[in-house]
Amino acid sequence: MDEENLSEKVSVHTLLMTFITTALLTFVFNVFIYFLPSKAYCTQSVSVLAFDLMGWPFFTILILGLLKLISPSLQRYMNITKLTYIYIITYAAATFSNFGNPWWWDIGLLLARTVTSETVLIYVPEFVAVPKDAATLLINGCGSIFNIPWDVLLPAMIWHTLISALFIGICIGFASIIRREWVDIERLPFPQVTLAYTSILGLDNVKNRQWTGRTAFILGFIAGFLLEIPISGVNLFPWFPDLYSWRTNTCGPGLHQITIYGQPWNLGFDKDPLTYAIFMLVPLNSLIAMVFYVLVLELALYIAWYTGYYTGIENIGFCGRYWCSPTPYGDPPYYFSAIITGAGLGLFVITILLERHYIVNTLKVAFRKSSAKEEEEPMSYKTAWVIFIIFFIMMVIFLMYTGMSPWVSFVATLTGLITWIVATIIWARLATISTPCFWITPGLIKMLTWPTDIYLPITSTDLALIGPLSRHWIGHRNLAGWGNSFYISIGSYHIGRLTGVHPRNIVKVLTVALFTAVFMGHIMQIVLPGVYGGKIAMTGSPSLVLIMEIESFTSGGFWNVPTRTPISEVAPHLAIGFIFMIVMRYLSTKILWLPDPIAALVAWWWLPPWSAALISGIIKYLVLKIGGSKLYEEQVMPFVGGFVLGVTLEIFMAAMGFYALYSRI
């Protein structure tokens, strides 16, 4: 680490600029996506590139890097420390200005009173789902910020802000406790964060002709830009040749459909080029493990099919083989959704067991005078534990104030914590994560609250809100709800270690940026539809602004997952997954050649990126075999850093094309 960076303290001026910059960027990013034509949401929104990789940080890094190349004075001013802060600021702003947050189902619950039955709405406070007249105004718009009924909408804005802000406190507290173990000792790879670091280094050194990675970085930039054009082209222009079969054979996040009728085969081929680039930063053993566990699932599916199970799956279209019955994920005999739910809980338990000494030591240090161990920490362990515990309690009290029972409020908060600890462990190793709201989140909630029930009628606030909470805030991908707050909290410490910025400075910038972004994002959630009308963002598919019908949303988004049975009926499958993870995770720490079971949590879920893992794994193996880590670090990493910047620039230019050709304004 750079000793100068480590010793430098973040100034009040820097924190003030963090506040102003975060507020401004959150405003701009929300305006950008709100008026973006719907055809561009999936692949040209800039806010999300691939695998829920936030795009705005890379765009900002690119623009600042180009300005540094042009202006020598900016080169002196914009040092690595400031670029680190900019990355954190733009990540925080992007977290609360993408289509999943504060839009989609976040605003969907806000507008729920326009379509939900009154028999359900009696259990939903008006500060959660606003009165029908106010919701109708948000849908139609009133033309002026001064005509918005703030007296009615302000309580709802505060509620929708606090439900995310309180979890931010939990994330910062936990990340500050676990930072040393995950970042300094275990040194988890954090591929998405490392990708940002390689991009920053590439732009910093590209003018230096002596830099060994210069050519690779430039070639990566060109390759990323060119390989992304076929995706943007088919969305922008009806005449553009469909080189990737994007219009006709795409399922989920860029997976090419390979439908073999008469066979239960359910694996596709990844055709988003950025997926392969990201996987070049994933450890080789994790890529091998992912392919191995995908093959285990596919072999198991064929065995079951040949013995009479899942009859009819061979006649279902490709995407339906994942979520339509019969499927090995939600139907007997396998119930893979239940197995990975148990495995996810097993991962949480074995992680706590393996790291128990570290956790206990942080508690011991917290109750003693400050020690040398804490000098390199973002805050004292006592402060970190106090923040974590207080915000956890505040979240429980907040949900109780909303009308939920004490036990369900506690379970929802605990489930959020466990969900994103598990998801962050996966993300920190594999750069991706299967959507928790379809397995571990509802599975754990039902285990602790309604283990023998299914499709209960809504007769309480618990039953009215647990579906929206589980499906969106607690478990719906990192970009929607609580997840990104966990990712950025621990990820910021990782990039700080790489760039030599002291964790105490990181946590100050992080805290100001996150709390500013969540507040500003939810102001925009009211202002934009209030002035212009939510209906302009409801056209096309997908829509940015959704309206939630709570009863059907809860049925499909909570009771249907991870299985369409009471959770108690799949207890054996939960136990199998739990034992599998505990045993294999322990053994894999002792026997290095064993496939890491963490990869199974991605491999045994919908649309696993197995082909990208396979091809990237082969390339990475050959690179390491031929040139070792020197070739990998000096050529491959700069290439990947340039690649993501090229993709980002192309996507932004395509988004501008959508504005020019299909403008909503």
Short mmCIF file of C-alpha atoms in Angstrom, two decimals, residues 153-333:
data_model
loop_
_atom_site.label_atom_id
_atom_site.label_comp_id
_atom_site.label_asym_id
_atom_site.label_seq_id
_atom_site.Cartn_x
_atom_site.Cartn_y
_atom_site.Cartn_z
CA LEU A 153 -46.68 11.50 -0.28
CA LEU A 154 -43.98 12.60 2.17
CA PRO A 155 -44.70 9.83 4.74
CA ALA A 156 -44.49 7.24 1.96
CA MET A 157 -41.24 8.73 0.68
CA ILE A 158 -39.80 8.50 4.19
CA TRP A 159 -40.92 4.85 4.58
CA HIS A 160 -39.50 3.78 1.21
CA THR A 161 -36.26 5.59 2.06
CA LEU A 162 -35.91 4.15 5.55
CA ILE A 163 -36.52 0.53 4.56
CA SER A 164 -33.33 0.73 2.49
CA ALA A 165 -31.41 3.22 4.66
CA LEU A 166 -31.69 1.14 7.83
CA PHE A 167 -30.27 -1.88 6.04
CA ILE A 168 -27.38 0.29 4.83
CA GLY A 169 -26.44 0.73 8.49
CA ILE A 170 -26.50 -3.05 9.00
CA CYS A 171 -24.29 -3.50 5.92
CA ILE A 172 -21.70 -0.91 6.95
CA GLY A 173 -21.52 -2.34 10.47
CA PHE A 174 -21.13 -5.95 9.31
CA ALA A 175 -18.68 -5.10 6.51
CA SER A 176 -16.51 -3.17 8.97
CA ILE A 177 -16.45 -6.17 11.33
CA ILE A 178 -15.61 -8.76 8.67
CA ARG A 179 -13.35 -6.54 6.49
CA ARG A 180 -10.01 -7.75 7.82
CA GLU A 181 -10.93 -11.42 7.45
CA TRP A 182 -12.37 -11.23 3.92
CA VAL A 183 -10.22 -8.46 2.44
CA ASP A 184 -6.82 -8.65 4.17
CA ILE A 185 -6.51 -12.27 5.33
CA GLU A 186 -8.56 -14.47 2.97
CA ARG A 187 -8.22 -11.90 0.18
CA LEU A 188 -11.38 -12.90 -1.61
CA PRO A 189 -10.99 -12.05 -5.31
CA PHE A 190 -14.04 -9.74 -5.76
CA PRO A 191 -13.86 -9.99 -9.59
CA GLN A 192 -16.27 -7.12 -10.27
CA VAL A 193 -14.31 -4.76 -8.01
CA THR A 194 -10.99 -5.94 -9.43
CA LEU A 195 -12.43 -5.19 -12.87
CA ALA A 196 -12.90 -1.55 -11.83
CA TYR A 197 -9.36 -1.43 -10.45
CA THR A 198 -7.85 -2.78 -13.69
CA SER A 199 -9.85 -0.20 -15.64
CA ILE A 200 -8.54 2.63 -13.45
CA LEU A 201 -4.95 1.38 -13.79
CA GLY A 202 -5.31 1.01 -17.54
CA LEU A 203 -6.50 4.57 -18.06
CA ASP A 204 -3.82 5.82 -15.68
CA ASN A 205 -1.03 4.12 -17.65
CA VAL A 206 -2.24 4.06 -21.25
CA LYS A 207 -0.09 7.08 -22.22
CA ASN A 208 3.00 5.34 -20.89
CA ARG A 209 4.56 3.53 -23.85
CA GLN A 210 6.77 1.56 -21.45
CA TRP A 211 3.77 -0.08 -19.78
CA THR A 212 3.73 -3.75 -20.76
CA GLY A 213 -0.07 -3.93 -20.69
CA ARG A 214 -0.66 -0.91 -22.95
CA THR A 215 -1.30 -2.80 -26.18
CA ALA A 216 -3.50 -5.38 -24.44
CA PHE A 217 -5.54 -2.62 -22.79
CA ILE A 218 -6.12 -0.80 -26.09
CA LEU A 219 -6.98 -4.03 -27.93
CA GLY A 220 -9.38 -4.95 -25.13
CA PHE A 221 -11.09 -1.58 -25.43
CA ILE A 222 -11.51 -1.99 -29.20
CA ALA A 223 -12.71 -5.60 -28.84
CA GLY A 224 -15.26 -4.71 -26.17
CA PHE A 225 -16.65 -1.86 -28.26
CA LEU A 226 -16.90 -3.91 -31.47
CA LEU A 227 -18.30 -7.09 -29.91
CA GLU A 228 -21.09 -5.16 -28.18
CA ILE A 229 -22.32 -3.55 -31.42
CA PRO A 230 -24.34 -6.60 -32.61
CA ILE A 231 -26.41 -6.50 -29.39
CA SER A 232 -27.15 -2.78 -29.58
CA GLY A 233 -27.61 -2.88 -33.34
CA VAL A 234 -30.49 -5.37 -33.34
CA ASN A 235 -32.31 -3.34 -30.70
CA LEU A 236 -31.76 -0.01 -32.43
CA PHE A 237 -32.37 -0.93 -36.06
CA PRO A 238 -34.82 -3.54 -37.44
CA TRP A 239 -32.55 -4.02 -40.48
CA PHE A 240 -29.40 -4.78 -38.47
CA PRO A 241 -28.14 -8.36 -39.03
CA ASP A 242 -28.86 -10.55 -36.00
CA LEU A 243 -25.34 -11.95 -35.65
CA TYR A 244 -25.91 -13.29 -32.13
CA SER A 245 -29.51 -14.48 -32.76
CA TRP A 246 -30.44 -11.98 -30.06
CA ARG A 247 -33.95 -11.33 -31.42
CA THR A 248 -35.02 -14.93 -31.75
CA ASN A 249 -33.18 -17.30 -29.44
CA THR A 250 -32.37 -15.41 -26.27
CA CYS A 251 -33.47 -16.40 -22.78
CA GLY A 252 -32.68 -14.47 -19.65
CA PRO A 253 -29.42 -12.49 -19.48
CA GLY A 254 -28.07 -13.24 -22.95
CA LEU A 255 -28.36 -17.03 -22.97
CA HIS A 256 -28.73 -18.66 -26.39
CA GLN A 257 -31.56 -21.17 -26.44
CA ILE A 258 -30.59 -24.71 -27.36
CA THR A 259 -33.88 -26.59 -27.45
CA ILE A 260 -33.61 -30.28 -28.26
CA TYR A 261 -37.16 -31.58 -28.49
CA GLY A 262 -37.47 -35.15 -27.37
CA GLN A 263 -34.64 -34.61 -24.86
CA PRO A 264 -34.72 -32.91 -21.42
CA TRP A 265 -31.59 -30.87 -22.20
CA ASN A 266 -31.94 -27.44 -20.56
CA LEU A 267 -28.56 -25.75 -20.96
CA GLY A 268 -28.01 -22.73 -23.18
CA PHE A 269 -24.94 -20.92 -24.46
CA ASP A 270 -23.83 -17.54 -23.11
CA LYS A 271 -23.54 -15.02 -25.92
CA ASP A 272 -22.96 -11.77 -24.05
CA PRO A 273 -19.23 -11.09 -24.65
CA LEU A 274 -18.83 -9.25 -21.35
CA THR A 275 -19.68 -12.43 -19.43
CA TYR A 276 -16.55 -14.10 -20.77
CA ALA A 277 -14.40 -11.10 -19.94
CA ILE A 278 -15.66 -10.93 -16.35
CA PHE A 279 -15.07 -14.66 -15.87
CA MET A 280 -11.41 -14.19 -16.82
CA LEU A 281 -11.04 -12.56 -13.38
CA VAL A 282 -12.76 -15.43 -11.54
CA PRO A 283 -10.39 -17.98 -9.94
CA LEU A 284 -9.80 -20.99 -12.17
CA ASN A 285 -10.87 -23.51 -9.52
CA SER A 286 -14.22 -21.71 -9.17
CA LEU A 287 -14.81 -21.86 -12.93
CA ILE A 288 -14.00 -25.58 -12.98
CA ALA A 289 -16.31 -26.18 -10.01
CA MET A 290 -19.17 -24.34 -11.73
CA VAL A 291 -18.89 -26.49 -14.86
CA PHE A 292 -18.60 -29.64 -12.74
CA TYR A 293 -21.77 -28.95 -10.75
CA VAL A 294 -23.72 -28.02 -13.89
CA LEU A 295 -22.80 -31.40 -15.35
CA VAL A 296 -23.92 -33.07 -12.10
CA LEU A 297 -27.33 -31.42 -12.41
CA GLU A 298 -27.69 -32.29 -16.09
CA LEU A 299 -26.70 -35.92 -15.47
CA ALA A 300 -29.18 -36.12 -12.60
CA LEU A 301 -31.91 -34.68 -14.84
CA TYR A 302 -31.28 -37.29 -17.54
CA ILE A 303 -31.28 -40.13 -15.00
CA ALA A 304 -34.60 -38.95 -13.58
CA TRP A 305 -36.10 -38.50 -17.04
CA TYR A 306 -35.09 -41.96 -18.21
CA THR A 307 -36.62 -43.46 -15.06
CA GLY A 308 -39.99 -41.79 -15.65
CA TYR A 309 -39.78 -38.42 -13.88
CA TYR A 310 -40.28 -34.98 -15.44
CA THR A 311 -42.22 -36.52 -18.30
CA GLY A 312 -43.19 -33.77 -20.71
CA ILE A 313 -40.21 -31.50 -20.11
CA GLU A 314 -38.88 -32.59 -23.49
CA ASN A 315 -41.86 -30.87 -25.16
CA ILE A 316 -41.52 -27.54 -23.33
CA GLY A 317 -39.70 -24.57 -24.86
CA PHE A 318 -36.20 -23.76 -23.66
CA CYS A 319 -36.97 -21.06 -21.07
CA GLY A 320 -39.92 -23.03 -19.72
CA ARG A 321 -37.65 -25.93 -18.82
CA TYR A 322 -36.43 -23.77 -15.94
CA TRP A 323 -39.65 -22.38 -14.48
CA CYS A 324 -42.58 -24.30 -15.99
CA SER A 325 -43.74 -27.61 -14.53
CA PRO A 326 -42.36 -30.24 -14.71
CA THR A 327 -38.92 -28.96 -13.77
CA PRO A 328 -36.13 -30.38 -11.61
CA TYR A 329 -36.00 -27.07 -9.74
CA GLY A 330 -39.49 -26.97 -8.26
CA ASP A 331 -40.89 -30.48 -8.72
CA PRO A 332 -40.16 -33.93 -7.26
CA PRO A 333 -38.06 -35.94 -6.94
#
